[in-house]
Amino acid sequence: MKALFLGGVAADTHAGIKDELPPGLTSAVIGEPIDRSKLPDAALDADILVSNHWRADYPPAPKLRLVQSVATGTELFDLAALPKGCAVCNSFGHETAIAEYVVMAMLALHHRFFQISGEFRERGSWATSWVQSGKPHGEVRGTTLGIVGYGRVGREVARRAAPFGCRILAANRSPRERDPEVERVYPLTELDRMLPECDTVAICTALGPETTGLITAHRLALMKPTAFLINIARGQVIDEDALYAALSGNKLGGAAIDVWWQYPSQNDPTRRGSRHPFHELPNVIVTPHNSGWTAGMVRRRWDEIADNIGRFARGDSLINLVTKT
Amino acid sequence: MKTVFLGNFGARPGVWEAILAKTTEKLDVSVLFDLGDSQCLIPALAEAEIVVSHIWKKDFPEAPRVKLLQSVAAGIDMIDVPSLPRGVTVCNVAGHEQAIAEYVILTALAWHHRLIDIAASFRGGVWSTGGGAGGGPTHGEILGKTIGIVGYGKIGREVARRAVGFGCRVIGANRSPIADKGDASEIYPLTELDRMLPLCDVVVIAAGLGPETTRLIDAHRLGLMKSAAFLINIGRAGIVDEEALYTALKDNKIGGAAIDVWWQYPTPDQPNRHGSRLPFHELPNVILTPHCSSATDGARDRRFSTVAGNLDRYVRGEKLNNIVLQT
């Protein structure tokens, strides 16, 4: 049995799990940048593909039966280019790290953390302190958090936010059983009823036809003018122009943005995440799509991938099955 | 009932009015912001039965009628108890503990996630400080971390409640024995603090300042902590040895610190005075805030309600809340 680890993340994964792979499994590793000349031989007899992508112009891989994504999203796999009968599985382990980021961003925004700690460090300003007559900052206790997309990440956010005394609402495409910490799960079609209630809105949904451009200018206007928006999902869930207009026009309280509308490329490694200068807005926390990128996440993801390869080798049922080709 | 609001907190514009707006009983109120104004202080204290202040100085004039000293803060370290007349009930306020617990979790998260560094360099256009799309190094998380709380009171309990939601283990150390541990898994006597410190990824100083806690965290105890440990001080600066902490942070003997309470404070002459004579503000591994962890809108509202409720209770002859001591 042979596994092909293809791409940079897959090569790192191989290094992390090689001692846990089933005996008798051979591995071919093609890291970043991908050497296309090695691909035909490596693909021809591979039973397992571990990667974040598969392209239509790749050479045939007729024996593939398990396609194990190193990420949660599988949109970079061209399913039509894979042989029939492949199980496509994804991996998680990021949800707890992202949930930490969401709660952290919510706290930082309500507490005006960057402004207060920045001005104290840079200018020795005590203006927000009790020793001067500083304007109090906010807290999350008693505020309403709305979670758009109540999946793995959303649930972990709710679990962590509830002990702070937040009221928690959620909206989800498919019906979800309500966990005790959530007051109500709206259908996504009734999102417009949830948004005006929220002091913080966290976008935790997958990108799909129902969620592309979901947060429009109209929906941003339904939010409280003091509300904070946190996006850890995908940039395209939010209308880029509308969000910039709302934030720069102070129609929203602020935002934490981890996912972007455009990404750096080899030719343009410092490309900004948006054609608008979000990075110049004082009420926005910007991070480079790394909310889930913790050491713990990498370890958990490796464990899941090693587990699934072991299951496949033994003929056991797989975890994290997304689809079959 | 003669009531005087005193000092730069109780008599601050916006504070005393907000407290009075929450009272229902009739009070005869005077307000004195400047404690150095003895011309006003002498007659005010001569007549007052209720004093709303977080300060009582040794050299205060006679206050023969005062029965209730209601602080607007939690700590009573600025109240010189021996110089109070006999028969005074000193009450403090709570309601800050939830706000401070939020600050503790926020700074613990921000440190482990390297939020300040990553956000600042990304603002400058650099993707690779954080991992993910930029392919940079991973950051940490608080899942599975051990949080040790020095002084396991109201704040400690609120921190513990929130931290367990993140999958943290919470332990504590307290001077007096604790019957109900709340969400903490173990509480050490303060005398056994040295056994607790080496176990902690995060150490939270939430104790009051007193004889047992002054310079409690010294060079030796900082040395007992993990080399990656993160220290959060929301108690009082005097609990931590200023020089020892600066050295430990500068030499990376501990991972980092979040400091909200300071060894020195601004004065009218030096409004932007740094909180220490040592340049903590130049260290990259320190999160610094100007004694504001409790300065939330919600905490103020809860505190003012507590003060107003106690003033009403006193006037009605009812039992007071938040009694700290009686002289």
XYZ file of C-alpha atoms in Angstrom:
652
model
C 0.000 0.000 0.000
C 1.317 3.426 -0.933
C 0.528 6.961 0.169
C 1.411 10.115 -1.731
C 1.973 13.209 0.431
C 1.689 16.149 -1.954
C 2.462 19.782 -1.123
C 4.112 21.671 1.738
C 1.565 21.030 4.468
C 1.354 17.362 3.466
C 5.147 17.044 3.609
C 5.129 18.546 7.126
C 2.325 16.150 8.038
C 4.384 13.198 6.817
C 7.319 14.308 8.941
C 5.008 14.573 11.942
C 3.248 11.204 11.600
C 5.733 8.912 9.812
C 6.312 6.848 12.966
C 2.575 6.286 13.379
C 1.876 5.048 9.840
C 0.914 1.374 9.360
C 3.825 -1.021 8.778
C 4.013 -2.005 5.131
C 2.818 1.402 3.936
C 5.285 3.108 1.657
C 5.232 6.860 1.251
C 6.142 9.195 -1.568
C 6.604 12.796 -0.441
C 6.565 15.695 -2.902
C 6.852 18.942 -0.967
C 6.735 22.591 -1.943
C 7.485 23.701 -4.636
C 5.899 20.694 -6.322
C 8.282 18.889 -8.684
C 5.924 17.911 -11.505
C 8.483 15.519 -13.019
C 8.169 13.233 -9.984
C 4.383 13.286 -9.983
C 3.551 10.686 -12.702
C 5.446 7.844 -10.989
C 4.309 8.830 -7.527
C 0.652 9.060 -8.578
C 0.450 5.944 -10.708
C 0.365 3.365 -7.910
C -0.740 5.532 -4.926
C -3.685 4.167 -2.895
C -3.829 7.193 -0.633
C -3.413 10.883 -1.438
C -2.643 13.261 1.433
C -2.801 16.852 0.180
C -4.780 20.061 0.126
C -5.481 19.890 -3.629
C -5.692 17.843 -6.817
C -5.713 19.450 -10.245
C -7.362 18.341 -13.466
C -4.045 18.479 -15.325
C -2.284 16.115 -12.905
C -1.224 12.696 -14.230
C -3.490 9.667 -13.691
C -3.791 8.179 -10.207
C -6.007 5.205 -11.012
C -5.538 3.290 -7.743
C -6.555 6.105 -5.358
C -9.216 5.033 -2.826
C -8.579 7.497 0.022
C -8.109 11.221 -0.524
C -7.196 12.725 2.822
C -7.295 16.511 2.928
C -4.841 18.208 5.281
C -7.375 21.025 5.676
C -11.057 21.307 6.474
C -11.983 22.856 3.153
C -11.787 20.486 0.156
C -12.570 23.079 -2.523
C -9.090 22.787 -4.090
C -9.616 19.111 -4.998
C -10.948 18.701 -8.516
C -13.257 15.797 -7.724
C -13.921 15.074 -11.418
C -10.203 14.435 -11.930
C -10.142 11.752 -9.231
C -10.978 8.116 -10.016
C -14.443 6.789 -9.175
C -14.879 5.296 -5.702
C -12.492 7.550 -3.790
C -13.413 8.443 -0.218
C -12.640 12.156 0.323
C -11.993 12.968 3.974
C -11.055 16.254 5.594
C -9.446 17.103 8.906
C -10.271 19.324 11.822
C -8.530 20.018 15.106
C -8.675 23.745 14.426
C -12.058 24.429 15.994
C -10.859 24.907 19.567
C -8.027 27.225 18.476
C -10.392 29.295 16.315
C -12.933 29.439 19.134
C -10.199 30.868 21.363
C -9.492 33.495 18.705
C -13.165 34.453 18.432
C -13.565 34.948 22.181
C -10.214 36.764 22.340
C -11.230 39.116 19.516
C -14.619 39.715 21.124
C -12.941 40.603 24.434
C -10.268 42.758 22.760
C -12.868 44.750 20.819
C -15.219 45.345 23.758
C -12.308 46.216 26.099
C -10.708 48.565 23.493
C -7.589 46.538 24.231
C -5.373 47.663 21.371
C -6.136 51.336 21.866
C -5.645 51.255 25.647
C -2.512 49.104 25.762
C -1.037 50.865 22.713
C -1.496 54.387 24.077
C -0.166 53.372 27.476
C 2.952 51.816 25.943
C 3.600 54.524 23.358
C 2.602 57.674 25.179
C 2.292 56.748 28.843
C -1.373 57.691 28.631
C -3.395 56.874 31.739
C -6.505 58.392 30.205
C -8.507 55.189 30.489
C -7.490 54.496 34.054
C -9.543 54.931 37.209
C -6.777 57.270 38.403
C -7.869 59.709 35.741
C -11.427 60.300 34.632
C -11.169 57.857 31.789
C -14.174 56.756 29.849
C -14.966 53.193 30.871
C -14.536 50.512 28.273
C -16.974 47.739 27.565
C -17.179 44.182 28.792
C -18.775 41.134 27.245
C -20.860 40.198 30.266
C -24.509 40.697 29.458
C -23.886 41.326 25.764
C -25.461 39.291 22.972
C -23.252 37.184 20.727
C -24.663 35.982 17.421
C -22.907 33.039 15.790
C -23.506 32.742 12.039
C -22.902 29.099 11.130
C -23.422 26.843 14.107
C -21.032 24.015 13.287
C -17.937 22.703 15.022
C -16.345 26.120 15.482
C -19.613 27.800 16.438
C -20.322 25.249 19.156
C -16.860 25.651 20.647
C -17.311 29.433 20.640
C -20.650 29.097 22.441
C -19.164 26.796 25.088
C -16.420 29.314 25.858
C -18.552 32.465 25.696
C -21.351 31.199 27.942
C -19.403 31.363 31.248
C -18.780 35.056 30.549
C -22.488 35.673 30.960
C -23.113 36.342 27.282
C -26.498 35.765 25.733
C -25.862 33.527 22.749
C -27.860 33.311 19.536
C -26.977 31.331 16.425
C -28.075 31.006 12.814
C -27.542 27.905 10.715
C -28.515 26.721 7.251
C -29.719 23.278 8.332
C -31.682 22.780 11.563
C -29.414 22.257 14.558
C -30.173 20.904 17.962
C -29.814 23.739 20.421
C -27.105 23.352 23.062
C -28.139 24.603 26.508
C -25.878 27.661 26.327
C -27.582 28.897 23.139
C -30.873 30.730 23.553
C -32.035 30.208 19.998
C -30.845 28.792 16.675
C -32.428 30.705 13.790
C -32.650 29.244 10.300
C -30.165 31.096 8.095
C -33.119 32.472 6.138
C -34.118 34.370 9.289
C -30.666 35.853 9.865
C -32.139 39.343 9.472
C -34.119 38.810 12.662
C -31.013 37.821 14.621
C -28.553 40.521 13.512
C -30.257 43.535 15.177
C -30.084 41.732 18.535
C -26.328 41.237 18.533
C -23.496 43.202 20.153
C -21.009 40.839 18.519
C -21.512 38.817 15.328
C -19.079 35.965 14.673
C -18.994 34.530 11.146
C -18.205 30.822 11.574
C -19.893 29.385 8.499
C -18.451 27.433 5.590
C -18.273 29.106 2.182
C -20.982 27.815 -0.116
C -23.722 29.026 -2.416
C -25.923 30.104 0.524
C -23.141 31.952 2.328
C -21.228 33.679 -0.503
C -21.948 37.383 -0.095
C -24.258 36.597 2.831
C -23.273 39.694 4.814
C -24.423 42.457 2.485
C -24.636 46.213 2.987
C -28.259 45.687 3.930
C -27.403 43.141 6.625
C -24.543 45.271 7.990
C -27.052 48.088 8.332
C -29.323 45.810 10.360
C -26.586 45.473 12.969
C -26.287 47.855 15.913
C -23.976 50.814 15.143
C -21.878 49.726 18.140
C -21.711 46.053 17.138
C -18.478 44.214 16.431
C -18.055 41.777 13.544
C -15.587 38.890 13.678
C -14.795 36.853 10.551
C -12.800 33.634 10.853
C -14.666 31.830 8.031
C -13.928 33.029 4.503
C -13.606 36.564 3.157
C -16.251 35.986 0.490
C -19.009 35.510 3.091
C -18.897 39.297 3.537
C -19.328 41.990 0.888
C -15.873 43.594 0.863
C -16.967 47.075 -0.252
C -19.896 47.172 2.130
C -17.824 46.159 5.146
C -15.158 48.752 4.391
C -17.810 51.444 3.981
C -19.505 50.455 7.243
C -16.270 50.431 9.244
C -14.730 53.570 7.779
C -18.066 55.369 8.182
C -18.426 54.212 11.807
C -21.662 52.419 11.032
C -20.237 49.501 13.011
C -18.277 49.506 16.258
C -15.359 47.584 14.799
C -14.207 44.258 13.442
C -11.659 41.487 13.735
C -10.771 40.084 10.331
C -8.702 36.924 9.927
C -9.850 35.797 6.478
C -9.448 37.860 3.333
C -10.701 38.505 -0.130
C -7.269 38.134 -1.702
C -4.059 36.429 -0.659
C -0.337 36.846 -1.227
C 1.213 35.068 -4.184
C 4.791 34.123 -4.992
C 5.081 37.250 -7.129
C 3.413 39.469 -4.576
C 4.215 38.145 -1.088
C 3.088 41.292 0.733
C -0.176 41.682 -1.157
C -2.846 43.147 1.099
C -5.851 41.024 2.002
C -8.254 43.488 0.438
C -8.293 46.171 -2.223
C -9.499 48.483 0.578
C -7.117 49.703 3.313
C -8.735 47.857 6.227
C -5.292 47.906 7.840
C -5.518 51.683 8.214
C -8.747 51.621 10.193
C -8.245 52.041 13.941
C -11.290 49.987 14.902
C -10.207 46.840 13.061
C -8.005 43.987 14.306
C -6.320 42.359 11.312
C -4.626 38.935 11.351
C -3.164 36.897 8.463
C -5.570 33.935 8.276
C -4.006 32.212 11.230
C -6.731 32.023 13.864
C -6.527 28.228 13.877
C -2.807 27.972 13.246
C -1.709 26.799 16.673
C 0.802 24.129 17.578
C -2.047 22.215 19.220
C -4.107 22.338 16.016
C -1.263 20.939 13.930
C -0.784 18.052 16.380
C -4.520 17.278 16.542
C -4.783 17.353 12.751
C -1.794 15.027 12.318
C -3.377 12.631 14.815
C -6.628 12.600 12.841
C -4.832 11.993 9.539
C -2.671 9.189 10.985
C -5.801 7.666 12.520
C -7.632 7.730 9.187
C -4.742 6.203 7.252
C -4.598 3.425 9.859
C -8.354 2.870 9.528
C -8.069 2.689 5.748
C -5.207 0.180 5.953
C -7.203 -2.035 8.351
C -10.410 -1.688 6.333
C -12.216 0.072 9.214
C -14.778 2.821 8.730
C -13.240 6.244 8.058
C -13.649 9.446 10.039
C -14.395 12.898 8.584
C -15.835 11.539 5.311
C -16.870 14.484 3.106
C -17.908 12.668 -0.071
C -17.248 9.678 -2.326
C -16.349 10.150 -5.953
C -28.226 62.351 56.858
C -24.898 64.167 56.389
C -22.961 62.418 53.687
C -19.650 63.487 52.182
C -18.163 62.152 48.937
C -14.410 62.436 49.235
C -11.324 62.258 47.043
C -10.425 61.682 43.430
C -12.708 58.694 43.003
C -15.766 59.195 45.244
C -15.993 62.924 44.516
C -15.120 62.648 40.855
C -17.582 64.339 38.513
C -19.815 61.664 37.052
C -19.239 59.283 39.932
C -21.041 60.841 42.886
C -23.945 61.981 40.740
C -24.343 58.505 39.289
C -24.327 56.964 42.761
C -26.855 59.475 44.095
C -29.108 58.846 41.119
C -29.372 55.232 42.251
C -30.302 56.048 45.868
C -33.883 56.306 47.057
C -33.403 57.696 50.573
C -32.801 61.379 51.289
C -29.185 62.359 51.950
C -27.628 65.706 52.824
C -24.680 65.590 50.474
C -21.420 67.488 50.187
C -18.665 66.698 47.695
C -14.946 67.327 48.163
C -12.528 66.254 45.448
C -9.305 67.827 46.762
C -8.253 66.178 50.012
C -5.608 68.881 50.522
C -8.331 71.527 50.903
C -8.425 71.474 54.721
C -10.693 74.511 54.868
C -13.424 72.370 53.403
C -12.296 69.024 54.794
C -12.443 70.059 58.479
C -16.126 71.121 58.539
C -17.151 68.287 56.216
C -15.668 65.569 58.397
C -16.817 67.255 61.619
C -20.434 66.693 60.639
C -20.482 63.692 58.313
C -22.141 60.458 59.391
C -21.475 58.748 56.071
C -18.215 59.131 54.147
C -17.940 57.780 50.609
C -14.220 57.460 49.879
C -11.550 54.924 49.022
C -9.008 56.954 51.031
C -8.652 57.679 54.738
C -5.420 59.397 55.692
C -3.606 59.424 59.010
C -3.705 63.223 59.144
C -7.429 63.584 58.437
C -9.189 66.033 60.779
C -11.575 64.882 63.512
C -14.581 62.949 62.280
C -16.519 62.287 65.477
C -19.855 61.405 63.894
C -18.816 59.096 61.100
C -20.427 55.668 61.309
C -20.118 54.376 57.746
C -17.036 54.600 55.547
C -18.194 53.315 52.195
C -15.387 52.767 49.718
C -15.954 52.994 45.982
C -13.115 50.520 45.402
C -12.481 46.934 46.409
C -9.049 47.337 47.986
C -8.884 49.106 51.341
C -5.103 49.534 51.228
C -5.489 53.335 51.026
C -7.586 53.423 54.192
C -5.489 53.956 57.307
C -7.605 51.877 59.660
C -5.895 52.827 62.983
C -6.700 56.486 62.457
C -10.416 55.877 61.975
C -12.641 56.771 64.924
C -14.174 53.886 66.904
C -17.517 52.518 65.801
C -17.013 52.948 62.056
C -18.158 50.248 59.660
C -15.941 50.040 56.574
C -17.606 48.622 53.482
C -16.097 48.024 50.074
C -17.658 47.283 46.711
C -17.619 44.313 44.403
C -18.842 44.030 40.838
C -15.383 44.495 39.374
C -14.553 40.796 39.507
C -16.346 39.875 36.288
C -14.623 42.680 34.367
C -11.198 41.732 35.726
C -11.808 38.069 34.942
C -12.487 39.098 31.339
C -9.178 40.984 31.291
C -7.321 37.957 32.681
C -8.712 35.625 30.014
C -8.154 38.257 27.310
C -4.488 38.775 28.183
C -3.846 35.030 28.607
C -5.333 34.457 25.142
C -3.567 37.446 23.557
C -0.218 36.245 24.910
C -0.538 32.650 23.774
C -1.943 33.614 20.370
C 0.792 36.300 19.960
C -2.062 38.622 19.008
C -0.307 41.956 19.462
C 2.776 40.986 17.427
C 0.867 39.239 14.671
C -1.761 41.958 14.300
C 0.848 44.738 14.348
C 3.093 43.195 11.707
C 0.118 42.232 9.548
C -1.032 45.851 9.736
C 2.369 46.573 8.196
C 1.716 44.076 5.392
C 3.668 41.065 6.683
C 1.772 37.772 6.400
C 4.446 35.474 7.750
C 4.479 36.501 11.426
C 1.428 34.338 11.877
C 1.157 30.938 10.274
C -1.769 29.930 8.119
C -1.835 31.707 4.797
C 1.567 33.277 5.419
C 3.282 29.990 6.164
C 4.860 31.384 9.338
C 5.288 29.734 12.722
C 2.337 28.462 14.716
C 1.213 30.239 17.861
C -0.027 28.835 21.139
C -3.450 28.274 22.641
C -4.747 28.026 26.198
C -6.468 24.657 25.806
C -4.935 22.295 28.352
C -2.923 25.009 30.107
C -2.687 25.291 33.892
C -3.729 28.621 35.382
C -2.615 29.303 38.959
C -4.424 32.030 40.864
C -2.648 33.661 43.794
C -5.389 34.885 46.115
C -8.473 32.815 45.375
C -11.306 35.244 46.110
C -14.124 36.656 44.026
C -11.885 37.448 41.052
C -10.223 34.035 41.184
C -13.574 32.263 41.096
C -14.737 34.310 38.122
C -11.495 33.571 36.290
C -11.832 29.860 37.071
C -15.424 29.706 35.773
C -14.365 31.161 32.440
C -11.060 29.327 32.133
C -12.541 25.846 32.512
C -14.716 26.590 29.482
C -11.458 26.786 27.492
C -10.271 23.428 28.791
C -7.804 24.963 31.243
C -6.952 23.438 34.592
C -7.279 25.979 37.394
C -5.430 25.815 40.689
C -5.060 28.453 43.354
C -3.259 29.540 46.497
C -5.014 31.336 49.332
C -4.061 32.621 52.766
C -7.145 31.252 54.537
C -8.612 27.809 53.789
C -11.252 27.674 51.048
C -14.314 25.521 51.685
C -15.847 25.780 48.215
C -13.231 25.549 45.473
C -15.631 26.559 42.710
C -14.152 25.544 39.365
C -10.597 25.203 40.677
C -9.249 21.688 41.030
C -6.930 22.422 43.947
C -6.283 25.246 46.394
C -2.915 25.403 48.147
C -2.321 27.281 51.388
C -0.406 30.466 50.578
C 2.496 29.084 52.602
C 2.796 26.328 49.981
C 2.802 28.719 47.030
C 6.239 27.450 46.050
C 4.715 24.056 45.270
C 2.082 25.604 43.028
C 4.193 28.012 40.969
C 6.218 25.399 39.027
C 2.986 23.803 37.788
C 1.553 26.927 36.159
C 1.582 28.117 32.558
C -0.211 31.278 33.667
C 0.075 32.840 37.137
C -2.596 35.377 38.066
C -1.954 37.729 40.991
C -5.414 38.423 42.391
C -4.564 38.928 46.055
C -5.054 42.016 48.154
C -2.015 43.923 49.382
C -1.214 43.110 53.002
C 1.651 42.020 55.202
C 1.567 38.439 53.861
C 1.470 39.490 50.228
C 3.867 42.449 50.062
C 6.689 41.421 47.703
C 5.321 37.886 47.786
C 6.492 37.331 44.207
C 10.229 37.843 44.534
C 13.204 36.757 42.452
C 13.205 33.306 44.054
C 9.526 32.665 43.279
C 9.850 34.037 39.747
C 12.679 31.531 39.386
C 10.341 28.707 40.411
C 8.000 29.492 37.537
C 8.223 27.761 34.147
C 10.526 29.553 31.728
C 7.566 30.082 29.381
C 5.154 31.110 32.134
C 2.999 34.207 31.764
C 2.373 36.393 34.820
C -0.762 38.534 35.036
C -0.953 41.131 37.802
C -4.355 42.644 38.442
C -3.900 42.680 42.248
C -1.502 45.322 43.480
C 1.978 46.149 42.226
C 3.474 45.865 45.717
C 2.827 42.109 45.668
C 5.506 41.728 43.003
C 9.150 42.760 43.415
C 9.603 45.448 40.767
C 13.265 44.859 39.990
C 13.027 41.089 40.108
C 10.139 41.082 37.645
C 11.870 43.489 35.292
C 15.007 41.348 35.310
C 13.070 38.106 34.830
C 11.235 39.566 31.823
C 14.273 41.231 30.300
C 16.363 38.070 30.598
C 13.493 35.827 29.464
C 13.471 33.865 32.727
C 9.715 33.831 32.359
C 7.783 34.085 29.097
C 5.989 37.363 29.589
C 3.620 39.402 31.684
C 0.457 41.453 31.595
C 0.693 44.298 34.086
C -2.333 46.417 34.974
C -1.305 47.651 38.446
C 1.783 49.770 38.995
C 4.436 50.728 41.488
C 3.954 54.416 40.820
C 1.116 56.485 39.441
C 0.796 59.751 37.546
C 0.730 62.990 39.493
C -0.678 66.396 38.504
C 2.880 67.392 37.530
C 3.592 64.173 35.653
C 0.347 63.084 34.027
C 2.131 60.675 31.673
C 4.472 59.207 34.277
C 5.336 55.582 33.613
C 4.101 53.030 36.106
C 7.577 51.952 37.087
C 11.006 53.509 37.399
C 12.158 50.636 35.159
C 11.322 50.668 31.436
C 8.770 47.853 31.329
C 7.188 49.693 28.393
C 10.280 48.949 26.289
C 10.064 45.185 26.775
C 8.441 43.278 23.906
C 7.108 40.501 26.151
C 4.924 42.717 28.313
C 1.298 43.740 27.864
C 0.807 46.996 29.762
C -2.472 48.643 30.706
C -3.101 51.685 32.916
C -4.891 50.138 35.903
C -8.085 49.763 33.942
C -8.899 46.052 34.012
C -11.950 46.820 36.128
C -12.807 50.108 34.409
C -15.704 48.739 32.402
C -19.100 50.331 32.048
C -20.673 47.256 33.623
C -18.336 47.199 36.631
C -18.971 50.874 37.330
C -22.683 50.323 37.175
C -22.489 47.346 39.541
C -20.228 49.245 41.964
C -22.390 52.337 42.000
C -25.430 50.170 42.655
C -23.626 48.549 45.582
C -22.676 51.920 47.104
C -26.140 53.393 46.599
C -27.757 50.292 48.057
C -25.589 50.513 51.166
C -26.305 54.218 51.657
C -30.034 53.475 51.507
C -29.623 50.543 53.868
C -27.738 52.663 56.383
C -30.383 55.392 56.349
C -33.123 52.796 56.853
C -31.174 51.143 59.653
C -30.862 47.884 57.717
C -27.994 45.424 57.660
C -25.149 46.598 55.407
C -23.581 44.620 52.578
C -19.854 44.173 51.830
C -18.679 44.873 55.381
C -14.877 44.631 55.520
C -14.302 45.601 59.144
C -15.674 47.529 62.087
C -13.518 49.736 64.297
